[in-house]
Amino acid sequence: MNIVILGGGAAGATAAQFARKEDRKAEITVFEASEYPQYSRCGLPYALSGAIPEFESLIEFSAEWFKRNKIDLRLSTEVSKVEPDTNTISFSGLDGDGKLQYDSLIFATGARPSIPGIKGIAEGDAKKKGVFVFRGMDDAKALSEWCGEKNRKAVIVGAGLVGLEVAEALHIMGHEVAVVEFLDSILPGMIDPDTAAPLLEKMSSLGISARTRALVEEILGDGSVAEAVVKDRDTGTEERIEYDTVIQENGQKPSTSLAKDAGCALGRHGHIRVDERCESSVPGIYAVGDCAEYVDFVTGAESPSGMGTTAVKMGEVAGINAAGGSFALPRGFLNSRVSRLFGLEISAVGPISSSLTEAGIAQVQARVKGSTLPVYYPGGKDIMVKLTASKEDGKLLACQIVGEEGAGLRVNLAAAMILAGFTARDLALFETTYAPPVAPTVDVLATAAEAIMIKLRRSGKSG
Ligand SMILES: Cc1cc2nc3c(=O)[nH]c(=O)nc-3n(C[C@H](O)[C@H](O)[C@H](O)COP(=O)(O)OP(=O)(O)OC[C@H]3O[C@@H](n4cnc5c(N)ncnc54)[C@H](O)[C@@H]3O)c2cc1C
């Protein structure tokens, strides 16, 4: 059995790991275009800020690990063609060019930054000095070096998860940071605007400007960034602001041109479509991680895998199946997500409200504030929960939580309940642990579920 994996990131390396566990004798080859064995992209902002002392400590599956597991890792080697008619791939790299036959193949080619052309960001083919993206090890090292030279004044274009994690890192390092977001709110794909409000307040209290419904229209400066023209989308007002650093964080584009040429069906935004076995429309070809999409558990809509969590789950499933085993993803992605930004833990599971509305799902929501400990016990932290359930049958659909602590683990509980098809009533009656120094008698999640039950009862439905 010959298994070929394109891409040695989180998804590809996990696929190799599980293929090896499934078949101790299979020939497994991983092609990786960069010089790095698998490392945690998620850790890059923390290596930038200094919380993780060395960039190299982010490596999780080392070259030695691949050797020990008898997996042929070809670094600095790019696959240029996949021919399903003959089950052959073509590659070129450090050790020259070649072809290799496969029995099963896994696309784990990831994504690359989506860079909209801002006027003045480049001169000829070269980016101006001070312009960065932040996806890989080399991007992070380059930004780290630039910021080590002197105090910077940076604008981050795009207030998604990565944009804000980089903003926090630069703030910790003592640089001046501003964020500009085209959409209505920060973390627009992750949480609703009302859940984002406490984070915006926190950023403002720390002196970090965050403009929403705005765009960076032009970069000024001769060879290097000197100023940015920021436009307010509502008023049309333009402001010239001094910056010497621009970080483009406008999202990612999947790397799927080889898959497209190989005949794999792609989704609306160019990701490779897969079934619950992570198999593409071409039999024997699987796809995992940021290059792939599956379906959303709640809405059934296309759901690109844009996170480490889903990349690793897909890697496990595809690795087992590519090696002749049998394993399947759940009915859809829940997209459980979390971060800690500027001292606040922010977590979410399930679609944001606008996606539920787009899918035609009638929803009932409750937003409640509570504490992580009983009110009488010192040290409790404020925590805010926004819970969403179906207006039809009270089934839990989504949950978003913000607080100094306890948001990440609570959302995992909500995720399990959504997966199990539990209702607001089930959650309200769920027995959570209680002891004064650990947890309150009624958890804030249950309080939110009770609030939903009241709303449902008022509209003549039962929770
Ligand atoms: C800064 C940052 C922070 C993040 N934080 C989180 C987080 O906290 N939690 C979370 O869940 N997710 C997070 N993510 C997302 C997560 O890191 C990604 O979803 C995950 O790394 C995707 O893994 P992947 O293997 O699919 O893709 P990648 O890691 O992009 O790997 C794809 C690999 O394929 C290689 N490749 C591409 N084409 C070829 C070819 N033709 N031949 C050979 N090799 C090829 C590339 O060189 C690349 O190394 C973060 C991402 C970033 C950038």
PDB file of C-alpha atoms in Angstrom, residues 92-372:
ATOM      1  CA  SER A  92      10.451  18.683  -7.574  1.00  0.00           C
ATOM      2  CA  GLY A  93      12.663  19.627  -4.677  1.00  0.00           C
ATOM      3  CA  LEU A  94      16.056  19.582  -3.033  1.00  0.00           C
ATOM      4  CA  ASP A  95      16.822  16.060  -4.268  1.00  0.00           C
ATOM      5  CA  GLY A  96      15.666  16.734  -7.821  1.00  0.00           C
ATOM      6  CA  ASP A  97      12.483  15.948  -9.737  1.00  0.00           C
ATOM      7  CA  GLY A  98      10.541  12.713  -9.802  1.00  0.00           C
ATOM      8  CA  LYS A  99       7.277  10.823 -10.061  1.00  0.00           C
ATOM      9  CA  LEU A 100       5.647   8.507  -7.535  1.00  0.00           C
ATOM     10  CA  GLN A 101       2.705   6.098  -7.728  1.00  0.00           C
ATOM     11  CA  TYR A 102       0.055   5.994  -5.030  1.00  0.00           C
ATOM     12  CA  ASP A 103      -2.804   3.749  -3.953  1.00  0.00           C
ATOM     13  CA  SER A 104      -4.378   6.519  -1.932  1.00  0.00           C
ATOM     14  CA  LEU A 105      -3.575  10.210  -1.778  1.00  0.00           C
ATOM     15  CA  ILE A 106      -4.370  12.908   0.771  1.00  0.00           C
ATOM     16  CA  PHE A 107      -4.479  16.613  -0.063  1.00  0.00           C
ATOM     17  CA  ALA A 108      -3.336  18.503   3.056  1.00  0.00           C
ATOM     18  CA  THR A 109      -2.099  21.561   1.166  1.00  0.00           C
ATOM     19  CA  GLY A 110      -3.576  24.128   3.589  1.00  0.00           C
ATOM     20  CA  ALA A 111      -4.202  27.726   2.672  1.00  0.00           C
ATOM     21  CA  ARG A 112      -2.326  30.934   2.013  1.00  0.00           C
ATOM     22  CA  PRO A 113      -3.089  34.524   3.027  1.00  0.00           C
ATOM     23  CA  SER A 114      -5.702  36.278   0.961  1.00  0.00           C
ATOM     24  CA  ILE A 115      -4.171  39.637   0.117  1.00  0.00           C
ATOM     25  CA  PRO A 116      -6.471  42.214  -1.422  1.00  0.00           C
ATOM     26  CA  GLY A 117      -4.479  44.742  -3.447  1.00  0.00           C
ATOM     27  CA  ILE A 118      -4.347  47.907  -1.339  1.00  0.00           C
ATOM     28  CA  LYS A 119      -3.189  50.893  -3.402  1.00  0.00           C
ATOM     29  CA  GLY A 120       0.476  51.712  -2.709  1.00  0.00           C
ATOM     30  CA  ILE A 121       1.231  48.526  -0.751  1.00  0.00           C
ATOM     31  CA  ALA A 122       3.917  47.512  -3.264  1.00  0.00           C
ATOM     32  CA  GLU A 123       6.338  49.202  -5.622  1.00  0.00           C
ATOM     33  CA  GLY A 124       6.575  47.174  -8.816  1.00  0.00           C
ATOM     34  CA  ASP A 125       6.599  43.520  -7.729  1.00  0.00           C
ATOM     35  CA  ALA A 126       8.115  44.214  -4.312  1.00  0.00           C
ATOM     36  CA  LYS A 127       6.064  44.833  -1.171  1.00  0.00           C
ATOM     37  CA  LYS A 128       7.002  48.067   0.611  1.00  0.00           C
ATOM     38  CA  LYS A 129       9.242  47.647   3.672  1.00  0.00           C
ATOM     39  CA  GLY A 130       7.003  47.290   6.715  1.00  0.00           C
ATOM     40  CA  VAL A 131       4.278  45.220   4.988  1.00  0.00           C
ATOM     41  CA  PHE A 132       3.655  41.744   6.445  1.00  0.00           C
ATOM     42  CA  VAL A 133       1.291  38.788   6.438  1.00  0.00           C
ATOM     43  CA  PHE A 134       1.119  36.331   9.357  1.00  0.00           C
ATOM     44  CA  ARG A 135       0.530  32.699   8.478  1.00  0.00           C
ATOM     45  CA  GLY A 136       3.794  30.799   8.674  1.00  0.00           C
ATOM     46  CA  MET A 137       7.028  30.524  10.613  1.00  0.00           C
ATOM     47  CA  ASP A 138       8.955  32.742   8.159  1.00  0.00           C
ATOM     48  CA  ASP A 139       6.250  35.463   8.306  1.00  0.00           C
ATOM     49  CA  ALA A 140       6.391  35.476  12.110  1.00  0.00           C
ATOM     50  CA  LYS A 141      10.197  35.520  12.212  1.00  0.00           C
ATOM     51  CA  ALA A 142      10.305  38.415   9.719  1.00  0.00           C
ATOM     52  CA  LEU A 143       7.809  40.450  11.778  1.00  0.00           C
ATOM     53  CA  SER A 144       9.690  39.629  14.978  1.00  0.00           C
ATOM     54  CA  GLU A 145      12.963  40.863  13.466  1.00  0.00           C
ATOM     55  CA  TRP A 146      11.328  44.060  12.148  1.00  0.00           C
ATOM     56  CA  CYS A 147       9.727  44.802  15.518  1.00  0.00           C
ATOM     57  CA  GLY A 148      12.965  44.098  17.371  1.00  0.00           C
ATOM     58  CA  GLU A 149      14.646  47.028  15.591  1.00  0.00           C
ATOM     59  CA  LYS A 150      12.621  49.838  17.190  1.00  0.00           C
ATOM     60  CA  ASN A 151       9.225  50.827  18.567  1.00  0.00           C
ATOM     61  CA  ARG A 152       6.685  50.388  15.775  1.00  0.00           C
ATOM     62  CA  LYS A 153       3.338  51.922  14.974  1.00  0.00           C
ATOM     63  CA  ALA A 154       1.374  49.100  13.385  1.00  0.00           C
ATOM     64  CA  VAL A 155      -1.993  48.829  11.699  1.00  0.00           C
ATOM     65  CA  ILE A 156      -3.575  45.405  11.353  1.00  0.00           C
ATOM     66  CA  VAL A 157      -5.938  45.081   8.420  1.00  0.00           C
ATOM     67  CA  GLY A 158      -8.614  42.580   9.472  1.00  0.00           C
ATOM     68  CA  ALA A 159      -9.856  41.913  13.012  1.00  0.00           C
ATOM     69  CA  GLY A 160     -10.295  38.142  12.772  1.00  0.00           C
ATOM     70  CA  LEU A 161      -8.791  35.747  15.295  1.00  0.00           C
ATOM     71  CA  VAL A 162      -5.250  35.867  13.901  1.00  0.00           C
ATOM     72  CA  GLY A 163      -5.345  39.661  13.402  1.00  0.00           C
ATOM     73  CA  LEU A 164      -6.297  40.204  17.047  1.00  0.00           C
ATOM     74  CA  GLU A 165      -3.789  37.638  18.354  1.00  0.00           C
ATOM     75  CA  VAL A 166      -1.041  39.490  16.458  1.00  0.00           C
ATOM     76  CA  ALA A 167      -2.401  42.825  17.779  1.00  0.00           C
ATOM     77  CA  GLU A 168      -2.147  41.473  21.321  1.00  0.00           C
ATOM     78  CA  ALA A 169       1.392  40.191  20.744  1.00  0.00           C
ATOM     79  CA  LEU A 170       2.571  43.569  19.416  1.00  0.00           C
ATOM     80  CA  HIS A 171       0.849  45.353  22.323  1.00  0.00           C
ATOM     81  CA  ILE A 172       2.630  43.095  24.831  1.00  0.00           C
ATOM     82  CA  MET A 173       5.922  43.868  23.065  1.00  0.00           C
ATOM     83  CA  GLY A 174       5.275  47.579  23.659  1.00  0.00           C
ATOM     84  CA  HIS A 175       4.377  48.645  20.115  1.00  0.00           C
ATOM     85  CA  GLU A 176       1.491  50.956  19.242  1.00  0.00           C
ATOM     86  CA  VAL A 177      -1.301  48.986  17.570  1.00  0.00           C
ATOM     87  CA  ALA A 178      -4.474  49.828  15.659  1.00  0.00           C
ATOM     88  CA  VAL A 179      -6.951  47.470  14.016  1.00  0.00           C
ATOM     89  CA  VAL A 180      -9.123  48.209  10.987  1.00  0.00           C
ATOM     90  CA  GLU A 181     -12.041  45.885  10.146  1.00  0.00           C
ATOM     91  CA  PHE A 182     -14.191  46.140   7.011  1.00  0.00           C
ATOM     92  CA  LEU A 183     -17.225  44.420   8.611  1.00  0.00           C
ATOM     93  CA  ASP A 184     -19.531  45.580  11.423  1.00  0.00           C
ATOM     94  CA  SER A 185     -17.611  44.120  14.330  1.00  0.00           C
ATOM     95  CA  ILE A 186     -14.359  42.517  15.447  1.00  0.00           C
ATOM     96  CA  LEU A 187     -14.011  38.697  15.293  1.00  0.00           C
ATOM     97  CA  PRO A 188     -16.840  38.800  12.725  1.00  0.00           C
ATOM     98  CA  GLY A 189     -16.744  35.107  11.755  1.00  0.00           C
ATOM     99  CA  MET A 190     -16.410  33.910  15.330  1.00  0.00           C
ATOM    100  CA  ILE A 191     -18.894  35.817  17.522  1.00  0.00           C
ATOM    101  CA  ASP A 192     -21.840  38.204  17.237  1.00  0.00           C
ATOM    102  CA  PRO A 193     -21.286  41.963  17.665  1.00  0.00           C
ATOM    103  CA  ASP A 194     -22.912  42.003  21.148  1.00  0.00           C
ATOM    104  CA  THR A 195     -20.538  39.262  22.352  1.00  0.00           C
ATOM    105  CA  ALA A 196     -17.609  41.243  20.936  1.00  0.00           C
ATOM    106  CA  ALA A 197     -18.596  44.422  22.814  1.00  0.00           C
ATOM    107  CA  PRO A 198     -16.706  43.632  26.095  1.00  0.00           C
ATOM    108  CA  LEU A 199     -13.563  42.883  24.077  1.00  0.00           C
ATOM    109  CA  LEU A 200     -13.829  46.178  22.195  1.00  0.00           C
ATOM    110  CA  GLU A 201     -14.167  47.970  25.545  1.00  0.00           C
ATOM    111  CA  LYS A 202     -11.125  46.147  26.898  1.00  0.00           C
ATOM    112  CA  MET A 203      -9.041  47.031  23.839  1.00  0.00           C
ATOM    113  CA  SER A 204     -10.080  50.665  24.063  1.00  0.00           C
ATOM    114  CA  SER A 205      -9.117  50.760  27.777  1.00  0.00           C
ATOM    115  CA  LEU A 206      -5.644  49.528  26.766  1.00  0.00           C
ATOM    116  CA  GLY A 207      -5.290  52.246  24.122  1.00  0.00           C
ATOM    117  CA  ILE A 208      -5.756  49.954  21.117  1.00  0.00           C
ATOM    118  CA  SER A 209      -7.866  51.615  18.467  1.00  0.00           C
ATOM    119  CA  ALA A 210     -10.273  49.275  16.654  1.00  0.00           C
ATOM    120  CA  ARG A 211     -12.223  50.787  13.775  1.00  0.00           C
ATOM    121  CA  THR A 212     -15.044  48.736  12.323  1.00  0.00           C
ATOM    122  CA  ARG A 213     -16.882  49.373   9.033  1.00  0.00           C
ATOM    123  CA  ALA A 214     -13.627  50.890   7.787  1.00  0.00           C
ATOM    124  CA  LEU A 215     -10.883  50.030   5.329  1.00  0.00           C
ATOM    125  CA  VAL A 216      -7.261  50.834   4.644  1.00  0.00           C
ATOM    126  CA  GLU A 217      -7.533  52.398   1.233  1.00  0.00           C
ATOM    127  CA  GLU A 218      -3.938  53.381   0.492  1.00  0.00           C
ATOM    128  CA  ILE A 219      -0.447  53.007   1.886  1.00  0.00           C
ATOM    129  CA  LEU A 220       1.795  56.044   1.502  1.00  0.00           C
ATOM    130  CA  GLY A 221       5.584  56.144   1.703  1.00  0.00           C
ATOM    131  CA  ASP A 222       8.603  55.907  -0.517  1.00  0.00           C
ATOM    132  CA  GLY A 223       9.821  52.276  -0.494  1.00  0.00           C
ATOM    133  CA  SER A 224       8.682  51.873   3.140  1.00  0.00           C
ATOM    134  CA  VAL A 225       5.329  52.284   4.869  1.00  0.00           C
ATOM    135  CA  ALA A 226       4.954  55.841   6.249  1.00  0.00           C
ATOM    136  CA  GLU A 227       1.198  56.464   6.416  1.00  0.00           C
ATOM    137  CA  ALA A 228      -2.116  54.736   5.744  1.00  0.00           C
ATOM    138  CA  VAL A 229      -5.302  56.269   4.419  1.00  0.00           C
ATOM    139  CA  VAL A 230      -8.179  54.854   6.475  1.00  0.00           C
ATOM    140  CA  LYS A 231     -11.712  55.306   5.133  1.00  0.00           C
ATOM    141  CA  ASP A 232     -14.907  55.192   7.187  1.00  0.00           C
ATOM    142  CA  ARG A 233     -17.411  53.183   5.108  1.00  0.00           C
ATOM    143  CA  ASP A 234     -20.446  54.936   6.561  1.00  0.00           C
ATOM    144  CA  THR A 235     -19.400  58.571   6.248  1.00  0.00           C
ATOM    145  CA  GLY A 236     -16.855  58.196   3.429  1.00  0.00           C
ATOM    146  CA  THR A 237     -14.406  60.288   5.512  1.00  0.00           C
ATOM    147  CA  GLU A 238     -10.723  59.567   4.861  1.00  0.00           C
ATOM    148  CA  GLU A 239      -7.978  60.029   7.428  1.00  0.00           C
ATOM    149  CA  ARG A 240      -4.196  59.903   6.900  1.00  0.00           C
ATOM    150  CA  ILE A 241      -2.532  58.190   9.862  1.00  0.00           C
ATOM    151  CA  GLU A 242       1.172  57.669  10.512  1.00  0.00           C
ATOM    152  CA  TYR A 243       2.137  53.984  10.596  1.00  0.00           C
ATOM    153  CA  ASP A 244       5.385  52.205   9.752  1.00  0.00           C
ATOM    154  CA  THR A 245       3.984  48.648   9.794  1.00  0.00           C
ATOM    155  CA  VAL A 246       1.010  47.117   7.985  1.00  0.00           C
ATOM    156  CA  ILE A 247      -0.074  43.542   8.699  1.00  0.00           C
ATOM    157  CA  GLN A 248      -2.583  42.127   6.226  1.00  0.00           C
ATOM    158  CA  GLU A 249      -4.884  39.659   7.961  1.00  0.00           C
ATOM    159  CA  ASN A 250      -7.831  39.554   5.598  1.00  0.00           C
ATOM    160  CA  GLY A 251      -8.359  35.804   5.703  1.00  0.00           C
ATOM    161  CA  GLN A 252      -7.080  32.760   3.838  1.00  0.00           C
ATOM    162  CA  LYS A 253      -7.466  31.209   0.395  1.00  0.00           C
ATOM    163  CA  PRO A 254      -7.339  27.411   0.139  1.00  0.00           C
ATOM    164  CA  SER A 255      -4.439  25.936  -1.875  1.00  0.00           C
ATOM    165  CA  THR A 256      -6.455  23.716  -4.190  1.00  0.00           C
ATOM    166  CA  SER A 257      -5.262  24.267  -7.774  1.00  0.00           C
ATOM    167  CA  LEU A 258      -3.731  20.737  -7.984  1.00  0.00           C
ATOM    168  CA  ALA A 259      -6.946  19.186  -6.626  1.00  0.00           C
ATOM    169  CA  LYS A 260      -9.026  21.147  -9.113  1.00  0.00           C
ATOM    170  CA  ASP A 261      -6.813  19.965 -11.998  1.00  0.00           C
ATOM    171  CA  ALA A 262      -7.138  16.400 -10.674  1.00  0.00           C
ATOM    172  CA  GLY A 263     -10.926  16.661 -10.999  1.00  0.00           C
ATOM    173  CA  CYS A 264     -11.875  17.048  -7.308  1.00  0.00           C
ATOM    174  CA  ALA A 265     -15.146  18.934  -6.808  1.00  0.00           C
ATOM    175  CA  LEU A 266     -14.643  22.293  -5.086  1.00  0.00           C
ATOM    176  CA  GLY A 267     -17.060  24.356  -2.978  1.00  0.00           C
ATOM    177  CA  ARG A 268     -18.198  27.957  -3.364  1.00  0.00           C
ATOM    178  CA  HIS A 269     -14.940  29.385  -2.012  1.00  0.00           C
ATOM    179  CA  GLY A 270     -12.600  26.895  -3.688  1.00  0.00           C
ATOM    180  CA  HIS A 271     -12.195  24.304  -0.891  1.00  0.00           C
ATOM    181  CA  ILE A 272     -12.127  20.583  -1.704  1.00  0.00           C
ATOM    182  CA  ARG A 273     -15.487  19.002  -0.867  1.00  0.00           C
ATOM    183  CA  VAL A 274     -15.311  15.820   1.174  1.00  0.00           C
ATOM    184  CA  ASP A 275     -17.745  13.319   2.668  1.00  0.00           C
ATOM    185  CA  GLU A 276     -17.749  12.038   6.260  1.00  0.00           C
ATOM    186  CA  ARG A 277     -14.799   9.734   5.379  1.00  0.00           C
ATOM    187  CA  CYS A 278     -12.889  12.850   4.193  1.00  0.00           C
ATOM    188  CA  GLU A 279     -12.902  11.409   0.662  1.00  0.00           C
ATOM    189  CA  SER A 280     -13.193  13.855  -2.237  1.00  0.00           C
ATOM    190  CA  SER A 281     -15.330  13.358  -5.338  1.00  0.00           C
ATOM    191  CA  VAL A 282     -12.386  11.405  -6.854  1.00  0.00           C
ATOM    192  CA  PRO A 283     -12.279   7.903  -5.298  1.00  0.00           C
ATOM    193  CA  GLY A 284      -9.059   7.209  -3.399  1.00  0.00           C
ATOM    194  CA  ILE A 285      -8.254  10.922  -3.036  1.00  0.00           C
ATOM    195  CA  TYR A 286      -8.890  12.435   0.407  1.00  0.00           C
ATOM    196  CA  ALA A 287      -8.638  16.050   1.594  1.00  0.00           C
ATOM    197  CA  VAL A 288      -8.064  17.426   5.088  1.00  0.00           C
ATOM    198  CA  GLY A 289      -7.525  20.702   6.915  1.00  0.00           C
ATOM    199  CA  ASP A 290      -7.568  24.244   5.550  1.00  0.00           C
ATOM    200  CA  CYS A 291      -7.777  23.112   1.901  1.00  0.00           C
ATOM    201  CA  ALA A 292     -10.991  21.157   2.555  1.00  0.00           C
ATOM    202  CA  GLU A 293     -14.604  21.752   3.475  1.00  0.00           C
ATOM    203  CA  TYR A 294     -17.304  19.616   5.045  1.00  0.00           C
ATOM    204  CA  VAL A 295     -20.780  20.612   6.276  1.00  0.00           C
ATOM    205  CA  ASP A 296     -21.896  22.647   9.248  1.00  0.00           C
ATOM    206  CA  PHE A 297     -23.526  20.407  11.884  1.00  0.00           C
ATOM    207  CA  VAL A 298     -26.337  22.857  12.632  1.00  0.00           C
ATOM    208  CA  THR A 299     -27.180  24.471   9.267  1.00  0.00           C
ATOM    209  CA  GLY A 300     -25.919  21.825   6.831  1.00  0.00           C
ATOM    210  CA  ALA A 301     -24.212  24.623   4.854  1.00  0.00           C
ATOM    211  CA  GLU A 302     -20.690  24.341   3.411  1.00  0.00           C
ATOM    212  CA  SER A 303     -18.190  24.608   6.249  1.00  0.00           C
ATOM    213  CA  PRO A 304     -14.522  25.170   5.366  1.00  0.00           C
ATOM    214  CA  SER A 305     -12.119  23.637   7.855  1.00  0.00           C
ATOM    215  CA  GLY A 306     -10.202  26.712   8.993  1.00  0.00           C
ATOM    216  CA  MET A 307      -9.023  25.580  12.392  1.00  0.00           C
ATOM    217  CA  GLY A 308      -6.427  23.347  13.946  1.00  0.00           C
ATOM    218  CA  THR A 309      -9.161  21.366  15.721  1.00  0.00           C
ATOM    219  CA  THR A 310     -10.972  20.333  12.544  1.00  0.00           C
ATOM    220  CA  ALA A 311      -7.670  19.867  10.638  1.00  0.00           C
ATOM    221  CA  VAL A 312      -6.536  17.283  13.191  1.00  0.00           C
ATOM    222  CA  LYS A 313      -9.898  15.446  13.302  1.00  0.00           C
ATOM    223  CA  MET A 314      -9.949  15.263   9.497  1.00  0.00           C
ATOM    224  CA  GLY A 315      -6.322  14.096   9.450  1.00  0.00           C
ATOM    225  CA  GLU A 316      -7.212  11.238  11.786  1.00  0.00           C
ATOM    226  CA  VAL A 317     -10.231  10.158   9.715  1.00  0.00           C
ATOM    227  CA  ALA A 318      -8.495  10.418   6.321  1.00  0.00           C
ATOM    228  CA  GLY A 319      -5.304   8.755   7.554  1.00  0.00           C
ATOM    229  CA  ILE A 320      -7.240   5.712   8.782  1.00  0.00           C
ATOM    230  CA  ASN A 321      -9.363   5.450   5.622  1.00  0.00           C
ATOM    231  CA  ALA A 322      -6.436   6.014   3.238  1.00  0.00           C
ATOM    232  CA  ALA A 323      -4.680   3.071   4.928  1.00  0.00           C
ATOM    233  CA  GLY A 324      -7.650   0.760   4.359  1.00  0.00           C
ATOM    234  CA  GLY A 325      -9.463   1.274   7.687  1.00  0.00           C
ATOM    235  CA  SER A 326     -12.890   2.713   8.321  1.00  0.00           C
ATOM    236  CA  PHE A 327     -13.624   5.870  10.265  1.00  0.00           C
ATOM    237  CA  ALA A 328     -16.007   8.798   9.853  1.00  0.00           C
ATOM    238  CA  LEU A 329     -16.481  12.377  11.038  1.00  0.00           C
ATOM    239  CA  PRO A 330     -19.683  13.264  12.943  1.00  0.00           C
ATOM    240  CA  ARG A 331     -22.622  14.573  10.847  1.00  0.00           C
ATOM    241  CA  GLY A 332     -20.984  18.013  10.552  1.00  0.00           C
ATOM    242  CA  PHE A 333     -18.507  20.478  12.075  1.00  0.00           C
ATOM    243  CA  LEU A 334     -19.514  22.221  15.302  1.00  0.00           C
ATOM    244  CA  ASN A 335     -16.672  24.722  14.873  1.00  0.00           C
ATOM    245  CA  SER A 336     -15.819  24.977  18.580  1.00  0.00           C
ATOM    246  CA  ARG A 337     -13.428  27.895  18.960  1.00  0.00           C
ATOM    247  CA  VAL A 338     -11.631  29.807  21.699  1.00  0.00           C
ATOM    248  CA  SER A 339      -8.974  32.408  22.296  1.00  0.00           C
ATOM    249  CA  ARG A 340      -7.620  34.538  25.104  1.00  0.00           C
ATOM    250  CA  LEU A 341      -7.257  38.171  24.052  1.00  0.00           C
ATOM    251  CA  PHE A 342      -6.277  41.136  26.197  1.00  0.00           C
ATOM    252  CA  GLY A 343      -7.111  39.223  29.378  1.00  0.00           C
ATOM    253  CA  LEU A 344     -10.484  37.897  28.188  1.00  0.00           C
ATOM    254  CA  GLU A 345     -11.298  34.309  27.234  1.00  0.00           C
ATOM    255  CA  ILE A 346     -13.656  34.263  24.256  1.00  0.00           C
ATOM    256  CA  SER A 347     -15.246  31.031  23.123  1.00  0.00           C
ATOM    257  CA  ALA A 348     -17.988  29.947  20.759  1.00  0.00           C
ATOM    258  CA  VAL A 349     -19.592  26.879  19.255  1.00  0.00           C
ATOM    259  CA  GLY A 350     -22.133  26.674  16.446  1.00  0.00           C
ATOM    260  CA  PRO A 351     -22.985  29.281  13.816  1.00  0.00           C
ATOM    261  CA  ILE A 352     -23.063  33.022  14.497  1.00  0.00           C
ATOM    262  CA  SER A 353     -26.592  34.507  14.523  1.00  0.00           C
ATOM    263  CA  SER A 354     -26.420  35.895  10.967  1.00  0.00           C
ATOM    264  CA  SER A 355     -25.500  32.439   9.587  1.00  0.00           C
ATOM    265  CA  LEU A 356     -28.484  30.877  11.385  1.00  0.00           C
ATOM    266  CA  THR A 357     -30.760  33.559   9.924  1.00  0.00           C
ATOM    267  CA  GLU A 358     -29.232  33.003   6.457  1.00  0.00           C
ATOM    268  CA  ALA A 359     -30.020  29.284   6.836  1.00  0.00           C
ATOM    269  CA  GLY A 360     -33.660  30.141   7.643  1.00  0.00           C
ATOM    270  CA  ILE A 361     -33.462  28.782  11.197  1.00  0.00           C
ATOM    271  CA  ALA A 362     -35.805  30.538  13.647  1.00  0.00           C
ATOM    272  CA  GLN A 363     -33.877  31.110  16.859  1.00  0.00           C
ATOM    273  CA  VAL A 364     -34.440  32.219  20.404  1.00  0.00           C
ATOM    274  CA  GLN A 365     -31.548  33.725  22.348  1.00  0.00           C
ATOM    275  CA  ALA A 366     -30.665  34.564  25.910  1.00  0.00           C
ATOM    276  CA  ARG A 367     -27.722  36.640  27.071  1.00  0.00           C
ATOM    277  CA  VAL A 368     -26.977  36.416  30.784  1.00  0.00           C
ATOM    278  CA  LYS A 369     -24.211  37.572  33.078  1.00  0.00           C
ATOM    279  CA  GLY A 370     -23.015  35.474  35.985  1.00  0.00           C
ATOM    280  CA  SER A 371     -19.983  34.631  38.042  1.00  0.00           C
ATOM    281  CA  THR A 372     -17.612  31.663  37.983  1.00  0.00           C
TER     282      THR A 372
END
